[in-house]
Coordinates of C-alpha atoms and ligand atoms in Angstrom, one line a residue:
M1 CA -80.7 218.7 235.9
C2 CA -83.6 221.4 235.9
G3 CA -83.2 224.4 238.0
I4 CA -85.6 226.9 239.3
V5 CA -85.3 230.5 240.8
G6 CA -87.8 232.9 242.1
F7 CA -87.7 236.5 243.3
T8 CA -89.8 239.2 244.5
G9 CA -88.7 242.8 245.7
A10 CA -88.5 246.2 244.4
Q11 CA -86.2 246.0 241.6
Q12 CA -87.3 244.5 238.2
A13 CA -87.3 240.7 238.6
A14 CA -86.4 239.6 235.1
P15 CA -82.4 240.5 235.4
V16 CA -82.3 238.8 238.8
L17 CA -83.9 235.8 237.4
L18 CA -81.8 235.6 234.1
N19 CA -78.7 235.9 236.4
G20 CA -79.9 233.0 238.5
L21 CA -80.5 230.9 235.8
Q22 CA -77.0 231.6 234.4
K23 CA -75.6 230.6 237.6
L24 CA -77.8 227.3 237.4
E25 CA -76.4 226.6 233.8
Y26 CA -73.8 224.1 235.0
R27 CA -76.5 221.8 236.0
G28 CA -77.1 220.7 232.6
Y29 CA -80.4 222.0 230.6
D30 CA -81.8 222.3 227.2
S31 CA -84.2 225.0 227.6
A32 CA -85.3 227.9 229.8
G33 CA -87.7 230.3 230.7
I34 CA -89.2 233.0 233.0
A35 CA -92.6 234.3 233.9
V36 CA -92.9 237.8 235.5
L37 CA -95.8 239.3 237.3
D38 CA -96.6 243.1 236.7
G39 CA -99.9 244.0 238.8
S40 CA -102.0 241.3 237.8
T41 CA -100.5 240.5 234.4
I42 CA -98.2 237.4 233.9
T43 CA -95.7 237.5 231.1
V44 CA -94.0 234.4 229.9
R45 CA -91.0 234.2 227.9
K46 CA -89.3 231.0 227.1
T47 CA -87.1 229.2 224.6
S48 CA -85.4 226.1 223.8
G49 CA -81.3 226.2 223.8
K50 CA -79.2 228.2 225.7
I51 CA -79.8 231.0 228.2
S52 CA -78.2 233.5 225.9
N53 CA -81.4 232.9 223.6
L54 CA -83.7 233.7 226.6
V55 CA -81.6 236.9 227.1
E56 CA -82.0 237.9 223.6
K57 CA -85.7 237.0 223.6
T58 CA -86.2 239.2 226.5
D59 CA -83.7 242.1 225.6
G60 CA -82.0 241.1 228.6
G61 CA -85.1 241.3 230.6
K62 CA -86.2 244.7 229.5
N63 CA -89.4 243.3 227.8
C64 CA -90.4 241.3 230.8
R65 CA -91.5 243.9 233.1
G66 CA -92.4 243.5 236.9
T67 CA -90.9 243.0 240.3
T68 CA -92.0 239.6 241.2
G69 CA -91.2 236.3 238.9
I70 CA -90.0 232.7 238.6
G71 CA -87.5 231.0 236.3
H72 CA -86.4 227.8 235.0
T73 CA -83.7 225.5 233.3
R74 CA -85.2 222.6 231.9
W75 CA -83.3 219.3 231.2
A76 CA -86.1 217.4 229.3
T77 CA -87.6 214.1 230.6
H78 CA -91.4 214.2 229.6
G79 CA -91.2 215.7 226.2
A80 CA -88.7 217.0 223.7
P81 CA -86.8 220.2 224.7
T82 CA -89.0 222.5 222.5
D83 CA -90.1 226.0 223.4
I84 CA -93.5 224.8 224.3
N85 CA -92.3 222.1 226.6
A86 CA -90.2 224.6 228.5
H87 CA -91.1 226.1 231.7
P88 CA -93.0 228.2 233.2
H89 CA -96.3 226.7 232.1
I90 CA -99.4 228.9 232.5
S91 CA -103.1 227.9 233.5
N92 CA -105.7 228.1 230.7
N93 CA -107.0 231.1 232.6
G94 CA -103.8 233.0 232.6
K95 CA -104.0 233.2 236.3
Y96 CA -101.3 230.8 237.4
A97 CA -97.6 230.2 236.1
V98 CA -95.6 227.4 237.5
V99 CA -91.8 226.0 237.4
H100 CA -91.0 222.6 238.4
N101 CA -88.0 220.4 239.1
G102 CA -88.4 216.6 239.4
I103 CA -91.2 214.3 238.1
I104 CA -94.9 214.0 239.0
E105 CA -95.1 210.2 238.8
N106 CA -99.2 210.3 238.6
Y107 CA -99.3 212.9 235.8
L108 CA -101.0 210.6 233.4
E109 CA -103.9 209.9 235.6
L110 CA -104.2 213.6 236.7
R111 CA -104.0 214.6 233.0
E112 CA -106.7 212.5 231.8
E113 CA -108.8 213.6 234.8
L114 CA -108.1 217.3 233.9
I115 CA -109.0 216.9 230.0
K116 CA -112.2 215.1 231.0
K117 CA -112.9 218.3 232.9
G118 CA -112.1 220.5 230.2
F119 CA -108.6 221.7 230.7
Y120 CA -106.4 222.1 227.5
F121 CA -102.8 220.9 227.5
E122 CA -100.3 222.8 225.5
S123 CA -97.3 220.6 226.5
E124 CA -96.1 217.0 226.8
T125 CA -94.7 217.7 230.1
D126 CA -95.7 216.1 233.4
T127 CA -95.4 219.7 235.0
E128 CA -98.6 221.2 233.2
V129 CA -100.8 219.1 235.3
I130 CA -99.8 221.3 238.1
V131 CA -100.8 224.4 236.7
H132 CA -104.1 223.3 235.6
L133 CA -104.9 221.7 239.0
L134 CA -104.2 225.0 240.6
E135 CA -106.9 226.6 238.4
M136 CA -109.1 223.9 239.3
Y137 CA -108.8 224.2 242.9
D138 CA -108.7 228.1 242.7
D139 CA -111.5 229.6 244.9
G140 CA -109.9 233.0 245.4
D141 CA -107.4 231.8 247.8
A142 CA -104.0 230.8 246.2
K143 CA -102.6 229.4 249.6
K144 CA -105.6 226.8 249.7
A145 CA -105.0 226.1 245.7
V146 CA -101.5 225.3 246.4
L147 CA -102.1 223.1 249.3
K148 CA -104.9 221.2 247.5
T149 CA -102.8 220.8 244.5
A150 CA -99.8 219.5 246.3
S151 CA -101.8 216.9 248.1
K152 CA -102.9 215.5 244.7
L153 CA -99.0 215.1 243.4
R154 CA -97.0 211.9 243.7
G155 CA -93.3 212.0 242.9
S156 CA -90.8 214.6 243.5
Y157 CA -90.8 218.4 243.2
A158 CA -89.5 221.6 243.8
L159 CA -92.1 224.1 242.6
G160 CA -92.5 227.9 242.1
V161 CA -95.9 229.3 241.5
L162 CA -97.1 232.8 240.6
C163 CA -100.6 233.8 241.0
S164 CA -102.1 236.8 239.4
D165 CA -104.4 237.6 242.3
E166 CA -101.3 238.1 244.7
P167 CA -99.0 240.5 243.2
R168 CA -95.5 240.8 244.7
T169 CA -96.0 237.1 246.0
I170 CA -94.4 233.7 245.1
Y171 CA -95.0 230.2 246.3
A172 CA -92.2 227.7 246.6
L173 CA -92.9 224.2 247.6
R174 CA -90.5 221.1 248.1
E175 CA -91.0 217.3 247.8
S176 CA -87.9 215.3 247.8
S177 CA -86.4 217.9 245.4
P178 CA -83.8 220.6 246.7
L179 CA -85.2 224.1 247.4
I180 CA -83.9 226.9 249.5
L181 CA -85.3 230.4 250.5
G182 CA -82.8 233.5 250.2
I183 CA -83.6 236.1 252.7
G184 CA -82.7 239.5 251.6
A185 CA -83.6 243.2 252.8
G186 CA -86.8 244.1 251.1
E187 CA -86.5 241.4 248.7
N188 CA -86.7 237.6 248.9
Y189 CA -85.8 234.7 246.9
F190 CA -86.2 230.9 246.3
A191 CA -83.6 228.6 244.1
S192 CA -82.8 225.1 243.7
D193 CA -79.4 225.7 244.6
V194 CA -77.4 228.4 246.5
T195 CA -75.3 229.3 243.4
A196 CA -78.3 231.1 241.9
I197 CA -78.9 233.4 244.8
V198 CA -75.4 233.7 246.7
T199 CA -74.8 237.0 244.6
Y200 CA -77.5 238.6 246.5
T201 CA -77.7 237.0 249.9
K202 CA -76.2 234.6 252.1
N203 CA -79.1 234.2 254.6
A204 CA -81.0 230.9 253.7
I205 CA -84.0 228.9 255.0
Y206 CA -83.8 225.1 254.0
L207 CA -87.2 223.9 253.4
E208 CA -88.1 220.2 254.5
D209 CA -90.1 217.8 252.3
G210 CA -93.7 218.6 252.2
E211 CA -93.3 222.3 253.4
F212 CA -94.2 225.3 251.3
A213 CA -93.3 229.1 251.4
R214 CA -95.5 232.1 250.7
I215 CA -92.9 234.9 249.9
T216 CA -93.4 238.7 249.5
P217 CA -90.7 241.1 249.5
D218 CA -91.0 241.8 253.3
Q219 CA -92.1 238.5 254.7
V220 CA -91.4 234.7 254.2
E221 CA -93.7 232.4 255.8
V222 CA -93.4 228.6 255.9
F223 CA -96.1 226.2 256.2
D224 CA -96.4 222.4 256.8
P225 CA -98.5 220.2 254.5
S226 CA -101.5 220.9 256.5
G227 CA -101.1 224.8 256.0
H228 CA -99.9 225.3 259.6
T229 CA -97.2 228.0 260.2
V230 CA -93.7 226.5 260.9
Q231 CA -90.9 228.5 262.5
K232 CA -87.6 228.2 260.5
K233 CA -84.2 229.0 261.4
I234 CA -82.4 231.4 259.2
S235 CA -78.8 229.7 258.3
R236 CA -75.6 231.4 256.8
I237 CA -74.4 230.1 253.5
S238 CA -70.7 229.6 253.7
W239 CA -70.0 229.5 249.9
D240 CA -69.1 232.8 248.4
I241 CA -69.7 234.2 245.2
Q242 CA -66.1 233.9 244.0
A243 CA -66.3 230.2 244.7
A244 CA -69.1 230.1 241.9
E245 CA -67.2 232.1 239.5
K246 CA -64.3 231.2 237.1
G247 CA -61.7 233.6 238.9
G248 CA -59.6 233.9 235.8
F249 CA -59.5 230.2 234.7
E250 CA -60.9 229.4 231.2
H251 CA -63.3 226.8 232.6
F252 CA -64.6 225.8 235.7
M253 CA -63.2 222.3 235.7
L254 CA -59.6 223.8 235.4
K255 CA -60.4 226.0 238.3
E256 CA -61.6 223.2 240.3
I257 CA -58.8 221.0 239.4
F258 CA -56.3 223.4 240.8
E259 CA -58.7 224.2 243.9
Q260 CA -57.9 220.4 245.0
P261 CA -55.2 221.1 247.2
R262 CA -57.3 223.3 249.3
A263 CA -60.3 221.3 249.1
V264 CA -58.5 218.3 250.1
K265 CA -57.0 220.2 253.0
S266 CA -60.4 221.4 254.1
A267 CA -61.7 218.0 254.2
I268 CA -58.8 216.6 256.2
E269 CA -57.0 219.0 258.2
P270 CA -60.1 220.1 260.6
R271 CA -60.5 216.4 261.3
I272 CA -57.0 215.6 262.7
R273 CA -56.5 216.8 266.0
D274 CA -53.7 216.1 268.3
G275 CA -52.6 213.2 266.0
N276 CA -55.7 211.6 266.0
V277 CA -58.5 211.3 263.4
V278 CA -61.6 213.0 264.9
L279 CA -64.9 212.6 263.3
D280 CA -67.6 214.5 265.5
E281 CA -70.4 213.7 263.0
F282 CA -69.6 210.1 263.2
D283 CA -69.0 209.6 266.9
V284 CA -70.1 205.9 267.2
S285 CA -68.9 203.4 269.9
A286 CA -66.4 200.6 269.4
R287 CA -69.3 198.4 270.2
Y288 CA -71.2 199.3 267.2
L289 CA -68.4 198.9 265.0
Q290 CA -67.5 195.6 266.3
G291 CA -71.0 194.4 265.2
I292 CA -70.4 195.5 261.8
K293 CA -69.8 192.4 259.5
K294 CA -69.9 194.2 256.3
I295 CA -69.5 197.7 254.8
I296 CA -71.6 198.3 251.6
I297 CA -70.4 201.4 249.5
T298 CA -73.1 202.6 247.1
A299 CA -73.1 205.5 244.8
C300 CA -73.3 206.4 241.2
G301 CA -70.6 207.6 238.6
S302 CA -67.3 209.0 240.1
A303 CA -68.8 209.1 243.5
Y304 CA -69.0 205.2 243.0
Y305 CA -65.2 205.1 241.8
A306 CA -64.5 207.2 245.0
G307 CA -65.8 204.1 247.0
C308 CA -63.8 201.7 244.6
A309 CA -60.6 203.8 245.6
S310 CA -61.1 203.5 249.2
K311 CA -62.3 200.1 249.4
Y312 CA -58.7 198.6 249.7
A313 CA -57.8 201.1 252.5
I314 CA -60.7 200.2 254.5
E315 CA -60.6 196.5 254.1
H316 CA -56.9 196.5 254.9
L317 CA -57.0 198.8 257.8
C318 CA -60.3 197.8 259.5
G319 CA -60.5 194.1 258.4
I320 CA -64.2 194.4 257.4
P321 CA -65.1 193.2 254.0
V322 CA -66.2 196.1 251.6
E323 CA -68.7 195.6 248.6
T324 CA -68.9 198.5 246.2
E325 CA -72.3 198.6 244.5
L326 CA -73.6 200.9 241.7
A327 CA -76.6 202.6 243.5
S328 CA -78.7 202.0 240.2
E329 CA -78.1 198.2 241.0
F330 CA -78.2 197.8 244.4
R331 CA -81.7 199.3 244.8
Y332 CA -83.0 196.5 242.6
S333 CA -80.7 193.6 243.7
D334 CA -82.4 192.5 246.8
P335 CA -79.3 193.0 248.7
L336 CA -78.1 190.9 251.6
V337 CA -78.2 193.8 254.3
D338 CA -79.1 193.8 257.9
K339 CA -78.1 195.6 261.1
H340 CA -74.7 194.3 261.1
T341 CA -74.1 196.0 257.5
L342 CA -73.0 199.7 257.6
V343 CA -74.0 201.3 254.1
I344 CA -72.0 204.2 253.0
V345 CA -73.6 206.3 250.5
I346 CA -71.5 209.0 248.6
S347 CA -72.9 211.9 246.7
Q348 CA -71.4 215.3 245.8
S349 CA -74.8 216.8 245.2
G350 CA -76.9 214.8 247.7
E351 CA -79.6 214.6 245.3
T352 CA -79.0 211.8 242.9
A353 CA -82.1 209.8 242.7
D354 CA -80.4 206.3 242.6
T355 CA -78.3 207.1 245.5
I356 CA -81.4 208.5 247.5
A357 CA -83.1 205.1 246.7
A358 CA -80.2 203.0 247.6
L359 CA -79.9 204.5 250.9
K360 CA -83.8 204.0 251.6
E361 CA -83.2 200.3 250.5
G362 CA -80.3 199.8 252.9
R363 CA -82.2 201.6 255.7
S364 CA -85.4 199.5 255.1
R365 CA -83.1 196.4 255.6
G366 CA -82.0 197.6 259.0
A367 CA -78.6 198.9 258.2
K368 CA -77.4 202.3 259.5
V369 CA -76.4 204.8 256.7
L370 CA -73.3 207.0 257.0
A371 CA -73.4 209.5 254.0
I372 CA -70.4 211.6 252.4
V373 CA -71.9 214.5 251.0
N374 CA -70.7 218.0 249.7
V375 CA -73.9 220.0 249.5
V376 CA -75.2 221.0 253.0
G377 CA -78.8 220.4 253.8
S378 CA -79.1 218.0 250.6
T379 CA -81.8 215.2 250.6
V380 CA -79.0 212.5 251.1
A381 CA -77.4 214.4 254.1
K382 CA -80.9 214.8 255.7
M383 CA -82.0 211.1 255.1
A384 CA -78.6 209.5 256.5
D385 CA -78.0 208.6 260.1
W386 CA -74.5 210.3 260.0
V387 CA -73.2 212.8 257.5
L388 CA -69.5 213.6 256.8
Y389 CA -69.5 216.7 254.8
T390 CA -66.6 216.8 252.1
W391 CA -66.2 220.6 252.4
A392 CA -65.1 220.9 248.7
G393 CA -67.0 224.1 248.1
P394 CA -69.5 224.5 245.1
E395 CA -68.5 222.5 242.2
I396 CA -69.8 223.9 239.1
A397 CA -68.3 222.0 236.3
V398 CA -70.4 218.9 235.4
A399 CA -67.5 216.3 235.5
T400 CA -66.4 216.1 239.0
T401 CA -62.8 216.8 240.1
K402 CA -62.7 218.2 243.7
G403 CA -66.0 216.6 244.4
Y404 CA -64.2 213.0 243.7
T405 CA -60.8 213.8 245.8
T406 CA -62.5 215.0 248.7
Q407 CA -64.7 212.1 248.9
V408 CA -61.9 209.7 248.6
A409 CA -60.1 212.0 251.3
V410 CA -63.0 211.5 253.6
L411 CA -63.1 207.7 253.1
F412 CA -59.6 207.4 254.0
L413 CA -60.3 209.3 257.3
F414 CA -63.0 207.1 257.9
A415 CA -60.9 204.0 257.2
L416 CA -58.3 205.3 259.7
Y417 CA -60.8 206.1 262.2
T418 CA -62.5 202.9 262.2
A419 CA -59.3 200.9 262.3
K420 CA -58.2 202.9 265.4
K421 CA -61.6 202.6 267.3
L422 CA -61.4 198.8 266.5
G423 CA -58.0 198.6 267.8
R424 CA -56.8 197.0 264.5
I425 CA -53.7 199.3 263.9
T426 CA -50.6 199.7 265.8
D427 CA -49.8 203.2 267.3
E428 CA -46.7 203.6 264.9
R429 CA -48.8 202.5 261.6
Y430 CA -51.4 204.8 262.8
A431 CA -49.0 207.7 263.3
S432 CA -47.4 207.2 260.0
L433 CA -50.7 207.0 258.2
I434 CA -51.9 210.3 259.9
R435 CA -48.7 211.8 258.5
S436 CA -49.5 210.4 254.9
L437 CA -52.9 211.7 255.1
T438 CA -52.1 215.2 256.3
S439 CA -49.5 215.4 253.4
L440 CA -52.2 214.7 250.8
P441 CA -53.0 218.5 249.9
R442 CA -49.3 219.0 249.3
R443 CA -49.0 215.9 247.2
V444 CA -51.9 217.0 245.0
Q445 CA -50.2 220.5 244.6
Q446 CA -47.1 218.8 243.6
A447 CA -48.8 216.3 241.0
L448 CA -50.4 219.6 239.6
D449 CA -46.9 221.3 239.4
M450 CA -45.0 218.5 238.1
N451 CA -46.5 217.7 234.6
P452 CA -46.4 220.7 232.4
S453 CA -46.1 218.5 229.2
I454 CA -49.7 217.3 229.6
P455 CA -51.2 219.9 227.2
A456 CA -48.3 218.7 224.6
L457 CA -49.5 215.1 225.2
A458 CA -53.1 216.1 224.4
K459 CA -51.9 217.5 221.2
E460 CA -50.1 214.5 220.3
Y461 CA -53.1 212.1 221.3
H462 CA -56.3 213.8 220.8
S463 CA -57.5 212.7 217.7
F464 CA -57.5 209.0 218.5
K465 CA -60.9 207.4 218.5
S466 CA -60.3 205.5 221.6
L467 CA -58.0 204.9 224.6
F468 CA -57.3 202.1 227.0
F469 CA -56.7 202.8 230.7
I470 CA -55.1 199.9 232.7
G471 CA -54.0 199.5 236.1
R472 CA -54.2 196.8 239.1
N473 CA -55.9 197.3 242.6
T474 CA -55.8 200.7 243.7
D475 CA -54.4 201.8 240.5
Y476 CA -57.3 200.0 238.7
A477 CA -59.7 202.0 241.0
A478 CA -58.2 205.3 239.8
A479 CA -58.0 204.1 236.3
L480 CA -62.0 203.8 236.2
E481 CA -62.4 207.4 237.1
G482 CA -59.5 208.3 234.8
A483 CA -61.2 206.7 231.9
L484 CA -64.7 208.1 232.9
K485 CA -63.2 211.7 233.0
M486 CA -61.8 211.3 229.5
K487 CA -65.2 209.9 228.1
E488 CA -67.4 212.4 229.4
I489 CA -65.5 215.6 228.6
S490 CA -63.5 214.8 225.3
Y491 CA -66.1 212.3 224.0
I492 CA -63.1 209.8 223.3
H493 CA -64.0 206.2 223.8
A494 CA -61.8 205.3 226.7
E495 CA -61.9 201.6 227.9
C496 CA -60.8 201.0 231.5
Y497 CA -59.3 197.4 232.3
A498 CA -57.8 195.7 235.1
A499 CA -54.4 195.2 233.8
G500 CA -54.6 191.4 234.5
E501 CA -57.8 190.9 232.4
L502 CA -56.3 192.3 229.1
K503 CA -55.4 188.9 227.9
H504 CA -58.5 187.5 228.6
G505 CA -60.0 189.5 225.6
T506 CA -59.4 193.2 225.4
I507 CA -55.9 192.7 224.1
A508 CA -57.5 191.8 220.8
L509 CA -58.2 195.6 220.4
I510 CA -54.7 196.7 220.8
E511 CA -53.1 197.7 217.3
E512 CA -50.2 199.7 216.2
H513 CA -50.2 203.1 217.9
Q514 CA -52.9 202.5 220.1
P515 CA -52.6 204.7 223.2
V516 CA -52.7 203.1 226.4
V517 CA -52.6 205.1 229.9
A518 CA -51.3 202.7 232.5
L519 CA -51.3 203.5 236.1
C520 CA -48.1 202.2 238.1
C521 CA -48.3 203.8 241.5
N522 CA -49.1 200.5 243.3
K523 CA -45.7 199.6 244.3
D524 CA -46.8 196.1 245.8
I525 CA -47.9 194.9 242.2
A526 CA -45.8 197.1 240.0
D527 CA -43.9 194.1 238.5
K528 CA -47.2 192.8 237.2
T529 CA -48.5 196.0 235.8
A530 CA -45.0 196.5 234.2
S531 CA -45.3 192.8 232.6
N532 CA -48.9 194.1 231.1
I533 CA -47.4 197.2 229.7
V534 CA -44.6 194.8 228.1
E535 CA -47.5 192.7 226.5
V536 CA -49.4 195.8 225.0
K537 CA -46.1 197.4 223.9
A538 CA -45.1 194.2 222.1
R539 CA -48.3 194.7 220.0
G540 CA -47.8 198.0 219.0
A541 CA -49.3 200.3 221.8
E542 CA -48.1 203.6 222.9
I543 CA -47.6 203.8 226.6
I544 CA -48.7 207.0 228.6
A545 CA -47.7 205.9 232.2
V546 CA -48.7 207.5 235.5
A547 CA -45.9 206.6 237.9
F548 CA -43.9 207.8 241.2
R549 CA -41.4 210.5 240.2
G550 CA -38.2 208.7 239.4
D551 CA -39.5 205.4 238.6
Q552 CA -36.7 204.1 236.5
R553 CA -38.3 200.9 235.1
I554 CA -41.4 202.7 234.2
L555 CA -39.4 205.5 232.5
S556 CA -37.6 202.9 230.4
L557 CA -40.8 201.2 229.4
A558 CA -43.2 203.9 228.8
D559 CA -43.3 206.4 225.8
H560 CA -44.5 209.2 228.1
V561 CA -44.5 209.3 231.8
I562 CA -46.8 211.3 233.9
S563 CA -45.3 211.7 237.3
I564 CA -46.9 212.1 240.8
P565 CA -44.9 212.4 244.2
K566 CA -44.4 209.3 246.2
I567 CA -46.9 208.7 248.5
E568 CA -48.6 205.7 250.6
T569 CA -49.8 203.0 248.2
M570 CA -53.4 202.8 249.8
F571 CA -53.6 206.5 249.4
S572 CA -52.3 206.9 245.9
P573 CA -55.8 207.0 243.8
L574 CA -56.3 210.5 245.4
V575 CA -53.2 211.7 243.8
E576 CA -52.7 209.9 240.7
I577 CA -56.2 211.0 239.4
V578 CA -55.2 214.7 239.4
P579 CA -52.9 214.7 236.3
M580 CA -55.5 212.3 234.6
Q581 CA -58.1 215.0 235.2
L582 CA -55.7 217.4 233.4
L583 CA -55.3 214.9 230.6
A584 CA -58.8 214.6 230.1
Y585 CA -59.3 218.4 230.4
Y586 CA -56.7 218.9 227.5
F587 CA -57.9 216.3 225.2
A588 CA -61.4 217.9 225.5
K589 CA -59.9 221.4 224.7
E590 CA -57.9 220.1 221.8
N591 CA -61.3 218.6 220.6
G592 CA -63.2 221.8 220.9
C593 CA -65.8 220.2 223.5
D594 CA -67.9 222.1 225.9
I595 CA -65.8 221.1 228.8
D596 CA -68.1 222.5 231.7
K597 CA -71.1 221.5 230.3
P598 CA -70.7 218.2 228.1
K599 CA -73.5 217.1 225.9
N600 CA -76.3 215.2 227.4
L601 CA -75.0 215.3 231.0
A602 CA -76.3 216.9 234.1
K603 CA -74.8 218.0 237.2
S604 CA -77.1 216.7 239.4
V605 CA -79.1 213.5 238.3
T606 CA -82.5 213.8 240.1
V607 CA -84.4 211.3 237.9
E608 CA -83.7 207.5 237.8
Ligands
F6R1 C1 -68.6 212.3 236.7 C2 -69.8 213.0 237.5 C3 -70.9 211.7 237.8 C4 -71.4 212.0 239.3 C5 -72.5 211.1 239.4 C6 -73.0 211.1 241.1 O1 -67.7 213.4 236.5 O2 -69.7 213.8 238.1 O3 -70.6 210.5 237.5 O4 -70.3 211.4 240.0 O5 -73.4 211.6 238.8 O6 -73.3 212.3 241.4 P1 -73.3 212.7 242.9 O7 -72.0 212.7 243.4 O8 -73.9 214.2 242.9 O9 -74.3 211.9 243.4

């Protein structure tokens, strides 16, 4: 969704801002703009469509001179993605310019009030009220105007502000929307996301909700909502610029798929010490765990499917019932949660609005919350009682891959850790599962190496209008994620069904040559899935099966087999998803889709 970036220093601001915005493209956007301050003149350039349009409009930044500026990528919420609705917005007197991520919930009443006072609105956005409020409260002190304006806003925002009275100064404010400050030498930055600034600096300050910063080339001051100075610690960003670049791959998604052996290793390896799972960040007592009667896993999209994929392992090993709930449903479901419930929220970005709301809902009912998150310092990470980071590194492609597999890996660690702490697993079984867990990065690598025929499969089937994904139990969980990957990047309708449910309705849709992707890696119920394959084959379906290498029965039933190495059944979703990610990738490539930035989607869904 929207991204913001700000810069002040000695060099020209526009090229730095354009570069930062390009790094934020992956979040999804439909217009972009910059405002640059030169002496006391603010120049605004904005346009709908791609950042390349903005680069053209500004002649690579050359016709937008000045060493201080702010930039924005907009993902339209209030008003169409037009040039006028694009940010930055400028005050009627031309003195303030603003970029904004998030939603101002009380914008309608503020807009009415401002119109009555004679302010003129150009756009349909909620953001424009901010810039007029700044003008209204301006009495020659920009800091005061910023403070007063912030006190009037309800909702979520990360804001960047320029004031023509204060050359070489940018203001940055945060409320329930990510914002970090980048600290350089004689130049400083802000951004909604480290990827926008990591080319220039690895020193960062994470702002808390309600805090705002006044940034000049030589100084960064942070204030609380009453305007008092807050001392902040400078943190080191661990992600490097290579991680946010394609590194020779055609797409970020492909690079991230191939990064999975390393990413899964980073999630697992440091947490296995002397043959034990050690979760320093979730160091709870056995007594607390004994009091847990139910676990609710809540999240959105693939993160939700990561919960589905691990439910079986947690229930099986820990003997605690697990409910998986979509965060957007959970928040309005009047859920049965109390202090005997552990709520686990999962989020790659840590900024998903529905997931944050679900977290708050669980908390308000007395549950403790464990978060599984990739982005350090994100809102979910800050709000939870405990955080287990997935350590996947930056995920740039909109469709998650390593984000998902590392979430599943951490949930498996959680399952094993909890089972051991509760004394519900024998030493032999524990040791054997630890061995299986530590082998997962290797298994993921093998699954990548084993399937050179996937591009050819995509060539054969990419023009079908619909696909079916079927599986049971753990295979069903992985199939849900496989179908989602296919839909979101190749735009092919992919229906996922629990294999046993087919004959209760969906089988009516099976016709001659209909491709069906059948996941058959759960050996406990392989016979049952095999029968479902026979049923759809009898009606003309063509089967692409995902199975353990050398599974003779599946080889004889399926038209094509995608193989994965043999692994412990309960851990299989983490490995079987990998060739399905490749399948979706090559289908999308054959269909000429914008793989890293699928239409209508955003990387981080910060609005409801
Ligand atoms: C699909 C995908 C989305 C996200 C979902 C939650 O490939 O990426 O379904 O999984 O929007 O996002 P996070 O994990 O950031 O909360």
